[in-house]
mmCIF file of C-alpha atoms and ligand atoms in Angstrom:
data_model
loop_
_atom_site.group_PDB
_atom_site.id
_atom_site.type_symbol
_atom_site.label_atom_id
_atom_site.label_comp_id
_atom_site.label_asym_id
_atom_site.label_seq_id
_atom_site.Cartn_x
_atom_site.Cartn_y
_atom_site.Cartn_z
ATOM 1 C CA MET A 1 45.752 -142.182 274.832
ATOM 2 C CA SER A 2 49.390 -140.945 274.892
ATOM 3 C CA ASP A 3 51.968 -142.622 277.131
ATOM 4 C CA SER A 4 52.136 -139.516 279.317
ATOM 5 C CA LYS A 5 48.409 -139.740 280.114
ATOM 6 C CA GLN A 6 48.609 -143.487 280.752
ATOM 7 C CA LEU A 7 51.361 -142.847 283.317
ATOM 8 C CA GLY A 8 49.147 -140.317 285.054
ATOM 9 C CA LEU A 9 52.061 -137.862 285.147
ATOM 10 C CA SER A 10 52.992 -134.715 283.261
ATOM 11 C CA THR A 11 55.398 -136.427 280.877
ATOM 12 C CA ASP A 12 54.798 -134.434 277.726
ATOM 13 C CA LEU A 13 58.234 -134.249 276.091
ATOM 14 C CA SER A 14 57.125 -132.639 272.820
ATOM 15 C CA GLY A 15 59.870 -130.595 271.157
ATOM 16 C CA GLN A 16 62.613 -132.233 273.213
ATOM 17 C CA ILE A 17 65.630 -134.052 271.784
ATOM 18 C CA ALA A 18 66.528 -137.253 273.639
ATOM 19 C CA MET A 19 69.451 -139.631 273.122
ATOM 20 C CA VAL A 20 69.408 -143.255 274.285
ATOM 21 C CA THR A 21 72.534 -145.420 274.068
ATOM 22 C CA GLY A 22 72.143 -149.162 273.617
ATOM 23 C CA ALA A 23 68.785 -148.523 271.966
ATOM 24 C CA SER A 24 68.912 -151.507 269.610
ATOM 25 C CA GLN A 25 67.314 -153.933 272.086
ATOM 26 C CA GLY A 26 66.251 -154.618 275.678
ATOM 27 C CA LEU A 27 65.960 -151.765 278.166
ATOM 28 C CA GLY A 28 67.379 -149.155 275.770
ATOM 29 C CA LYS A 29 64.782 -149.964 273.109
ATOM 30 C CA ALA A 30 61.995 -149.755 275.705
ATOM 31 C CA CYS A 31 63.323 -146.374 276.926
ATOM 32 C CA ALA A 32 63.572 -145.023 273.365
ATOM 33 C CA GLU A 33 60.013 -146.146 272.588
ATOM 34 C CA ARG A 34 58.613 -144.638 275.789
ATOM 35 C CA LEU A 35 60.408 -141.310 275.354
ATOM 36 C CA ALA A 36 59.188 -141.110 271.751
ATOM 37 C CA GLY A 37 55.683 -142.042 272.938
ATOM 38 C CA CYS A 38 55.833 -138.945 275.164
ATOM 39 C CA GLY A 39 56.671 -136.736 272.164
ATOM 40 C CA ALA A 40 60.485 -136.530 272.213
ATOM 41 C CA THR A 41 62.560 -136.962 269.059
ATOM 42 C CA VAL A 42 64.841 -139.834 269.990
ATOM 43 C CA ILE A 43 68.413 -140.301 268.767
ATOM 44 C CA CYS A 44 68.975 -144.055 268.992
ATOM 45 C CA VAL A 45 72.615 -145.043 269.521
ATOM 46 C CA ALA A 46 74.308 -148.467 269.397
ATOM 47 C CA ARG A 47 76.862 -150.245 267.208
ATOM 48 C CA ASN A 48 74.487 -152.401 265.156
ATOM 49 C CA ALA A 49 72.947 -150.169 262.471
ATOM 50 C CA ALA A 50 70.465 -152.814 261.261
ATOM 51 C CA LYS A 51 69.017 -153.454 264.741
ATOM 52 C CA LEU A 52 68.895 -149.720 265.449
ATOM 53 C CA GLY A 53 66.850 -149.404 262.261
ATOM 54 C CA ASP A 54 64.288 -151.806 263.799
ATOM 55 C CA THR A 55 63.955 -149.558 266.867
ATOM 56 C CA VAL A 56 63.475 -146.492 264.671
ATOM 57 C CA SER A 57 60.872 -148.311 262.528
ATOM 58 C CA ALA A 58 58.944 -149.408 265.647
ATOM 59 C CA ILE A 59 58.898 -145.812 266.922
ATOM 60 C CA GLU A 60 57.852 -144.384 263.566
ATOM 61 C CA SER A 61 55.063 -146.944 263.104
ATOM 62 C CA ALA A 62 53.705 -145.869 266.497
ATOM 63 C CA GLY A 63 53.654 -142.242 265.251
ATOM 64 C CA GLY A 64 56.856 -141.092 266.969
ATOM 65 C CA GLN A 65 60.077 -139.519 265.725
ATOM 66 C CA ALA A 66 63.501 -141.151 265.900
ATOM 67 C CA VAL A 67 66.827 -141.347 264.112
ATOM 68 C CA ALA A 68 69.558 -144.010 264.256
ATOM 69 C CA LEU A 69 73.150 -142.861 264.785
ATOM 70 C CA PRO A 70 75.504 -145.860 265.085
ATOM 71 C CA CYS A 71 78.439 -145.357 267.470
ATOM 72 C CA ASP A 72 80.820 -147.381 269.635
ATOM 73 C CA VAL A 73 80.121 -145.795 273.026
ATOM 74 C CA GLY A 74 83.564 -146.673 274.382
ATOM 75 C CA SER A 75 85.446 -144.871 271.613
ATOM 76 C CA ARG A 76 86.410 -141.242 272.266
ATOM 77 C CA GLU A 77 86.591 -140.459 268.538
ATOM 78 C CA SER A 78 83.162 -142.002 267.797
ATOM 79 C CA VAL A 79 81.524 -140.178 270.699
ATOM 80 C CA GLN A 80 83.001 -136.814 269.667
ATOM 81 C CA ALA A 81 81.869 -137.359 266.048
ATOM 82 C CA LEU A 82 78.378 -138.323 267.278
ATOM 83 C CA PHE A 83 77.987 -135.159 269.346
ATOM 84 C CA ALA A 84 79.320 -132.968 266.506
ATOM 85 C CA GLU A 85 76.582 -134.437 264.301
ATOM 86 C CA VAL A 86 73.889 -133.931 266.961
ATOM 87 C CA ASP A 87 75.022 -130.344 267.484
ATOM 88 C CA SER A 88 74.911 -129.487 263.790
ATOM 89 C CA LYS A 89 71.591 -131.309 263.193
ATOM 90 C CA TYR A 90 69.619 -130.310 266.307
ATOM 91 C CA GLY A 91 71.675 -127.654 268.118
ATOM 92 C CA LYS A 92 70.643 -129.050 271.513
ATOM 93 C CA LEU A 93 70.216 -132.180 273.616
ATOM 94 C CA ASP A 94 67.542 -132.157 276.340
ATOM 95 C CA ILE A 95 67.666 -135.750 277.582
ATOM 96 C CA LEU A 96 70.509 -138.279 277.673
ATOM 97 C CA VAL A 97 70.026 -141.902 278.770
ATOM 98 C CA ASN A 98 73.368 -143.693 279.209
ATOM 99 C CA ASN A 99 72.100 -147.252 278.914
ATOM 100 C CA ALA A 100 74.577 -149.207 276.741
ATOM 101 C CA GLY A 101 76.313 -151.854 278.801
ATOM 102 C CA ILE A 102 77.941 -155.279 278.745
ATOM 103 C CA THR A 103 78.828 -158.061 281.180
ATOM 104 C CA ARG A 104 81.918 -160.295 281.113
ATOM 105 C CA ASP A 105 81.172 -162.405 284.197
ATOM 106 C CA THR A 106 83.688 -164.634 285.919
ATOM 107 C CA LEU A 107 85.115 -165.040 289.438
ATOM 108 C CA LEU A 108 87.854 -162.490 290.184
ATOM 109 C CA PRO A 109 90.875 -164.860 290.358
ATOM 110 C CA ARG A 110 90.076 -165.943 286.793
ATOM 111 C CA MET A 111 89.206 -162.499 285.412
ATOM 112 C CA THR A 112 91.436 -161.403 282.541
ATOM 113 C CA ASP A 113 92.676 -157.840 282.056
ATOM 114 C CA GLU A 114 90.608 -157.764 278.871
ATOM 115 C CA GLN A 115 87.376 -158.716 280.704
ATOM 116 C CA TRP A 116 88.029 -155.976 283.247
ATOM 117 C CA ASP A 117 88.986 -153.329 280.669
ATOM 118 C CA ASP A 118 86.096 -154.091 278.273
ATOM 119 C CA VAL A 119 83.456 -153.721 280.983
ATOM 120 C CA ILE A 120 84.942 -150.557 282.496
ATOM 121 C CA GLN A 121 85.380 -148.975 279.035
ATOM 122 C CA THR A 122 81.896 -149.819 277.742
ATOM 123 C CA ASN A 123 79.937 -149.154 280.936
ATOM 124 C CA LEU A 124 81.831 -146.488 282.880
ATOM 125 C CA THR A 125 84.192 -144.689 280.485
ATOM 126 C CA SER A 126 81.327 -144.343 277.981
ATOM 127 C CA CYS A 127 79.225 -142.741 280.707
ATOM 128 C CA PHE A 128 82.033 -140.218 281.350
ATOM 129 C CA LEU A 129 82.436 -139.495 277.607
ATOM 130 C CA PHE A 130 78.705 -139.007 276.997
ATOM 131 C CA CYS A 131 78.186 -136.945 280.161
ATOM 132 C CA ARG A 132 81.141 -134.718 279.243
ATOM 133 C CA GLU A 133 79.858 -133.972 275.745
ATOM 134 C CA ALA A 134 76.194 -133.680 276.787
ATOM 135 C CA SER A 135 76.926 -131.438 279.753
ATOM 136 C CA LYS A 136 78.655 -128.888 277.475
ATOM 137 C CA MET A 137 75.501 -128.627 275.314
ATOM 138 C CA MET A 138 73.183 -128.669 278.332
ATOM 139 C CA MET A 139 75.186 -126.009 280.195
ATOM 140 C CA SER A 140 74.833 -123.544 277.351
ATOM 141 C CA ALA A 141 71.090 -124.312 277.143
ATOM 142 C CA ARG A 142 70.787 -124.145 280.958
ATOM 143 C CA TYR A 143 68.587 -127.236 280.828
ATOM 144 C CA GLY A 144 69.119 -130.965 280.732
ATOM 145 C CA ARG A 145 68.233 -134.383 282.065
ATOM 146 C CA ILE A 146 70.813 -137.154 282.314
ATOM 147 C CA ILE A 147 69.820 -140.655 283.390
ATOM 148 C CA ASN A 148 72.527 -143.273 283.916
ATOM 149 C CA MET A 149 71.556 -146.951 283.806
ATOM 150 C CA SER A 150 73.302 -148.497 286.793
ATOM 151 C CA SER A 151 72.264 -151.804 288.423
ATOM 152 C CA VAL A 152 71.526 -153.327 291.813
ATOM 153 C CA SER A 153 74.909 -155.056 291.265
ATOM 154 C CA GLY A 154 76.445 -151.597 291.723
ATOM 155 C CA LEU A 155 74.650 -151.254 295.077
ATOM 156 C CA ILE A 156 74.937 -154.673 296.724
ATOM 157 C CA GLY A 157 77.475 -156.492 294.514
ATOM 158 C CA ASN A 158 77.140 -159.883 292.871
ATOM 159 C CA PRO A 159 79.563 -162.813 292.818
ATOM 160 C CA GLY A 160 81.171 -163.186 289.389
ATOM 161 C CA GLN A 161 80.549 -159.539 288.575
ATOM 162 C CA THR A 162 83.371 -157.591 290.231
ATOM 163 C CA ASN A 163 84.094 -155.776 286.964
ATOM 164 C CA TYR A 164 80.422 -155.077 286.244
ATOM 165 C CA SER A 165 79.600 -154.067 289.854
ATOM 166 C CA ALA A 166 82.597 -151.710 289.941
ATOM 167 C CA SER A 167 81.464 -150.093 286.673
ATOM 168 C CA LYS A 168 77.877 -149.685 287.898
ATOM 169 C CA ALA A 169 78.968 -148.344 291.317
ATOM 170 C CA GLY A 170 81.300 -145.976 289.448
ATOM 171 C CA MET A 171 78.356 -144.650 287.459
ATOM 172 C CA ILE A 172 76.601 -143.835 290.737
ATOM 173 C CA GLY A 173 79.617 -141.879 292.033
ATOM 174 C CA LEU A 174 79.851 -140.013 288.729
ATOM 175 C CA THR A 175 76.108 -139.255 288.911
ATOM 176 C CA ARG A 176 76.292 -137.831 292.440
ATOM 177 C CA SER A 177 79.353 -135.655 291.762
ATOM 178 C CA LEU A 178 78.041 -134.341 288.444
ATOM 179 C CA ALA A 179 74.678 -133.527 290.060
ATOM 180 C CA ARG A 180 76.595 -131.239 292.437
ATOM 181 C CA GLU A 181 78.439 -129.609 289.520
ATOM 182 C CA LEU A 182 75.382 -129.022 287.330
ATOM 183 C CA GLY A 183 72.569 -128.385 289.812
ATOM 184 C CA LYS A 184 72.612 -124.587 289.434
ATOM 185 C CA ARG A 185 72.161 -124.829 285.663
ATOM 186 C CA LYS A 186 68.795 -126.646 285.844
ATOM 187 C CA ILE A 187 70.446 -129.876 284.774
ATOM 188 C CA THR A 188 69.481 -132.970 286.749
ATOM 189 C CA ILE A 189 71.446 -136.203 286.702
ATOM 190 C CA ASN A 190 70.161 -139.393 288.277
ATOM 191 C CA ALA A 191 70.827 -143.123 288.123
ATOM 192 C CA VAL A 192 68.334 -145.951 287.693
ATOM 193 C CA ALA A 193 69.283 -149.299 289.231
ATOM 194 C CA PRO A 194 67.270 -152.173 287.758
ATOM 195 C CA GLY A 195 67.128 -155.548 289.511
ATOM 196 C CA PHE A 196 66.123 -158.776 287.737
ATOM 197 C CA ILE A 197 64.516 -157.739 284.452
ATOM 198 C CA ALA A 198 63.004 -160.371 282.138
ATOM 199 C CA SER A 199 65.265 -160.905 279.117
ATOM 200 C CA ASP A 200 66.575 -163.694 276.863
ATOM 201 C CA MET A 201 69.015 -164.476 279.665
ATOM 202 C CA THR A 202 66.362 -164.842 282.385
ATOM 203 C CA ASP A 203 64.125 -166.841 279.973
ATOM 204 C CA ALA A 204 66.893 -169.443 279.845
ATOM 205 C CA LEU A 205 67.087 -169.830 283.650
ATOM 206 C CA GLY A 206 64.576 -172.698 283.967
ATOM 207 C CA ASP A 207 61.518 -172.961 286.257
ATOM 208 C CA ASP A 208 63.322 -174.055 289.451
ATOM 209 C CA MET A 209 65.904 -171.286 289.233
ATOM 210 C CA LEU A 210 63.204 -168.717 288.423
ATOM 211 C CA LYS A 211 61.253 -169.787 291.529
ATOM 212 C CA GLU A 212 64.370 -169.242 293.659
ATOM 213 C CA VAL A 213 64.961 -165.820 292.109
ATOM 214 C CA LYS A 214 61.346 -164.757 292.716
ATOM 215 C CA LYS A 215 61.627 -165.743 296.411
ATOM 216 C CA ARG A 216 64.189 -162.916 296.767
ATOM 217 C CA ILE A 217 61.834 -160.354 295.203
ATOM 218 C CA PRO A 218 59.012 -158.980 297.409
ATOM 219 C CA ALA A 219 56.951 -158.177 294.271
ATOM 220 C CA ASN A 220 57.212 -161.925 293.423
ATOM 221 C CA ARG A 221 57.898 -161.333 289.749
ATOM 222 C CA LEU A 222 60.688 -160.343 287.433
ATOM 223 C CA GLY A 223 60.653 -156.763 286.206
ATOM 224 C CA GLN A 224 59.749 -155.871 282.634
ATOM 225 C CA ALA A 225 61.775 -153.530 280.406
ATOM 226 C CA ASP A 226 58.810 -151.172 280.512
ATOM 227 C CA ASP A 227 59.012 -150.946 284.344
ATOM 228 C CA VAL A 228 62.507 -149.484 283.888
ATOM 229 C CA ALA A 229 61.493 -147.269 280.951
ATOM 230 C CA ALA A 230 58.673 -145.761 283.044
ATOM 231 C CA ALA A 231 61.209 -144.748 285.725
ATOM 232 C CA VAL A 232 63.440 -143.195 283.056
ATOM 233 C CA VAL A 233 60.544 -141.213 281.577
ATOM 234 C CA PHE A 234 59.609 -139.957 285.051
ATOM 235 C CA LEU A 235 63.170 -138.719 285.707
ATOM 236 C CA ALA A 236 63.157 -137.007 282.282
ATOM 237 C CA SER A 237 59.809 -135.325 282.952
ATOM 238 C CA ALA A 238 58.967 -131.863 284.259
ATOM 239 C CA GLY A 239 57.715 -133.368 287.530
ATOM 240 C CA ALA A 240 61.228 -134.578 288.411
ATOM 241 C CA SER A 241 62.905 -131.161 288.238
ATOM 242 C CA TYR A 242 63.826 -131.152 291.982
ATOM 243 C CA ILE A 243 65.282 -134.672 291.950
ATOM 244 C CA THR A 244 69.016 -134.896 291.260
ATOM 245 C CA GLY A 245 71.959 -137.032 292.328
ATOM 246 C CA GLN A 246 69.646 -139.915 293.255
ATOM 247 C CA VAL A 247 69.525 -143.623 292.545
ATOM 248 C CA LEU A 248 66.048 -144.903 291.689
ATOM 249 C CA THR A 249 66.031 -148.649 292.275
ATOM 250 C CA VAL A 250 63.589 -150.591 290.080
ATOM 251 C CA ASP A 251 63.839 -154.097 291.533
ATOM 252 C CA GLY A 252 60.454 -155.088 292.982
ATOM 253 C CA GLY A 253 61.862 -154.453 296.482
ATOM 254 C CA MET A 254 64.782 -156.919 296.173
ATOM 255 C CA THR A 255 67.289 -154.577 297.862
ATOM 256 C CA CYS A 256 64.936 -152.871 300.315
HETATM 257 N N1 NAD B 1 68.518 -156.614 281.915
HETATM 258 C C1 NAD B 1 68.718 -156.526 283.217
HETATM 259 O O1 NAD B 1 68.220 -157.350 284.004
HETATM 260 C C2 NAD B 1 69.535 -155.374 283.769
HETATM 261 C C3 NAD B 1 69.601 -155.217 285.158
HETATM 262 C C4 NAD B 1 70.349 -154.160 285.682
HETATM 263 C C5 NAD B 1 70.995 -153.277 284.828
HETATM 264 N N2 NAD B 1 70.926 -153.456 283.487
HETATM 265 C C6 NAD B 1 71.635 -152.491 282.633
HETATM 266 O O2 NAD B 1 70.746 -151.969 281.679
HETATM 267 C C7 NAD B 1 71.422 -151.707 280.458
HETATM 268 C C8 NAD B 1 70.706 -152.434 279.334
HETATM 269 O O3 NAD B 1 70.619 -153.808 279.642
HETATM 270 P P1 NAD B 1 69.937 -154.855 278.637
HETATM 271 O O4 NAD B 1 69.623 -156.066 279.424
HETATM 272 O O5 NAD B 1 68.885 -154.204 277.856
HETATM 273 O O6 NAD B 1 71.220 -155.204 277.719
HETATM 274 P P2 NAD B 1 71.300 -155.767 276.241
HETATM 275 O O7 NAD B 1 72.532 -156.610 276.163
HETATM 276 O O8 NAD B 1 70.006 -156.374 275.815
HETATM 277 O O9 NAD B 1 71.523 -154.435 275.376
HETATM 278 C C9 NAD B 1 72.704 -153.688 275.521
HETATM 279 C C10 NAD B 1 72.728 -152.581 274.491
HETATM 280 O O10 NAD B 1 73.977 -151.900 274.599
HETATM 281 C C11 NAD B 1 74.575 -151.822 273.313
HETATM 282 N N3 NAD B 1 76.033 -151.795 273.412
HETATM 283 C C12 NAD B 1 76.844 -152.643 274.084
HETATM 284 N N4 NAD B 1 78.130 -152.283 273.903
HETATM 285 C C13 NAD B 1 78.127 -151.191 273.103
HETATM 286 C C14 NAD B 1 79.143 -150.355 272.547
HETATM 287 N N5 NAD B 1 80.450 -150.558 272.783
HETATM 288 N N6 NAD B 1 78.772 -149.316 271.771
HETATM 289 C C15 NAD B 1 77.459 -149.080 271.505
HETATM 290 N N7 NAD B 1 76.451 -149.825 272.014
HETATM 291 C C16 NAD B 1 76.799 -150.879 272.787
HETATM 292 C C17 NAD B 1 74.072 -153.065 272.585
HETATM 293 O O11 NAD B 1 74.194 -152.922 271.190
HETATM 294 C C18 NAD B 1 72.623 -153.086 273.052
HETATM 295 O O12 NAD B 1 71.874 -152.169 272.299
HETATM 296 C C19 NAD B 1 72.864 -152.164 280.660
HETATM 297 O O13 NAD B 1 73.673 -151.062 281.013
HETATM 298 C C20 NAD B 1 72.765 -153.133 281.818
HETATM 299 O O14 NAD B 1 73.963 -153.200 282.543
HETATM 300 C C21 NAD B 1 70.213 -154.492 282.935
#
């Protein structure tokens, strides 16, 4: 059974070209795999070519189509070169998932300029660069779906993450404004805000800490990468055509 049928939604993305940044691991890899499982050809973007190759191999072994295009998402030159290649190879981009992101956590009085700049450049400036290039292609096609990976830290803040929270809140502002610019052209742009998602980092938390974390989550469990990928696929699907400028929180109810 295809992923679209398992979801119980009309998520057939056959013939569509999707791009996922940060697709070498974690949430980005899960999104790339899900989108490919629904029939899209997925352009997998990150810096590490070898790890991107693993994502592409996983997609191809499952019968999907994907290509790896390494790129530093914070570099204007790299992003422009990437989109020139996509334009000449495919001539269109239907779905963009801006997922690449980093953290450089520390309390504000100790935060260096470099920690601030790195996080804003990689998380927020990259989102601007990708949205700018993608929106040009999508405007001429009069179709597009953009999904920006924000975070609950961008909604409610988190101590030690002023840089990260500012970048993720910035992505939400960008999403809402761009939705107003592009709405008439059948281009939707939404944000997904994951909460605590199981990862190498959460695995290292220890049982006592995990128990405390779960107490704050009504669903009483950590999220899985696939919980987030399912939300992304929904926003990319035909059924989400009247949803734009929204933030879909995927946090087991933590911020409700
Ligand atoms: N994991 C969580 O619990 C969680 C919660 C909320 C939001 N998020 C957001 O989801 C996204 C993915 O998180 P994750 O946990 O899978 O992260 P991760 O660290 O596992 O993966 C990040 C990806 O981004 C890529 N990347 C980082 N900097 C890059 C650059 N300059 N150029 C190109 N690629 C770059 C990495 O190569 C990697 O593929 C991030 O934006 C993160 O802020 C994650």
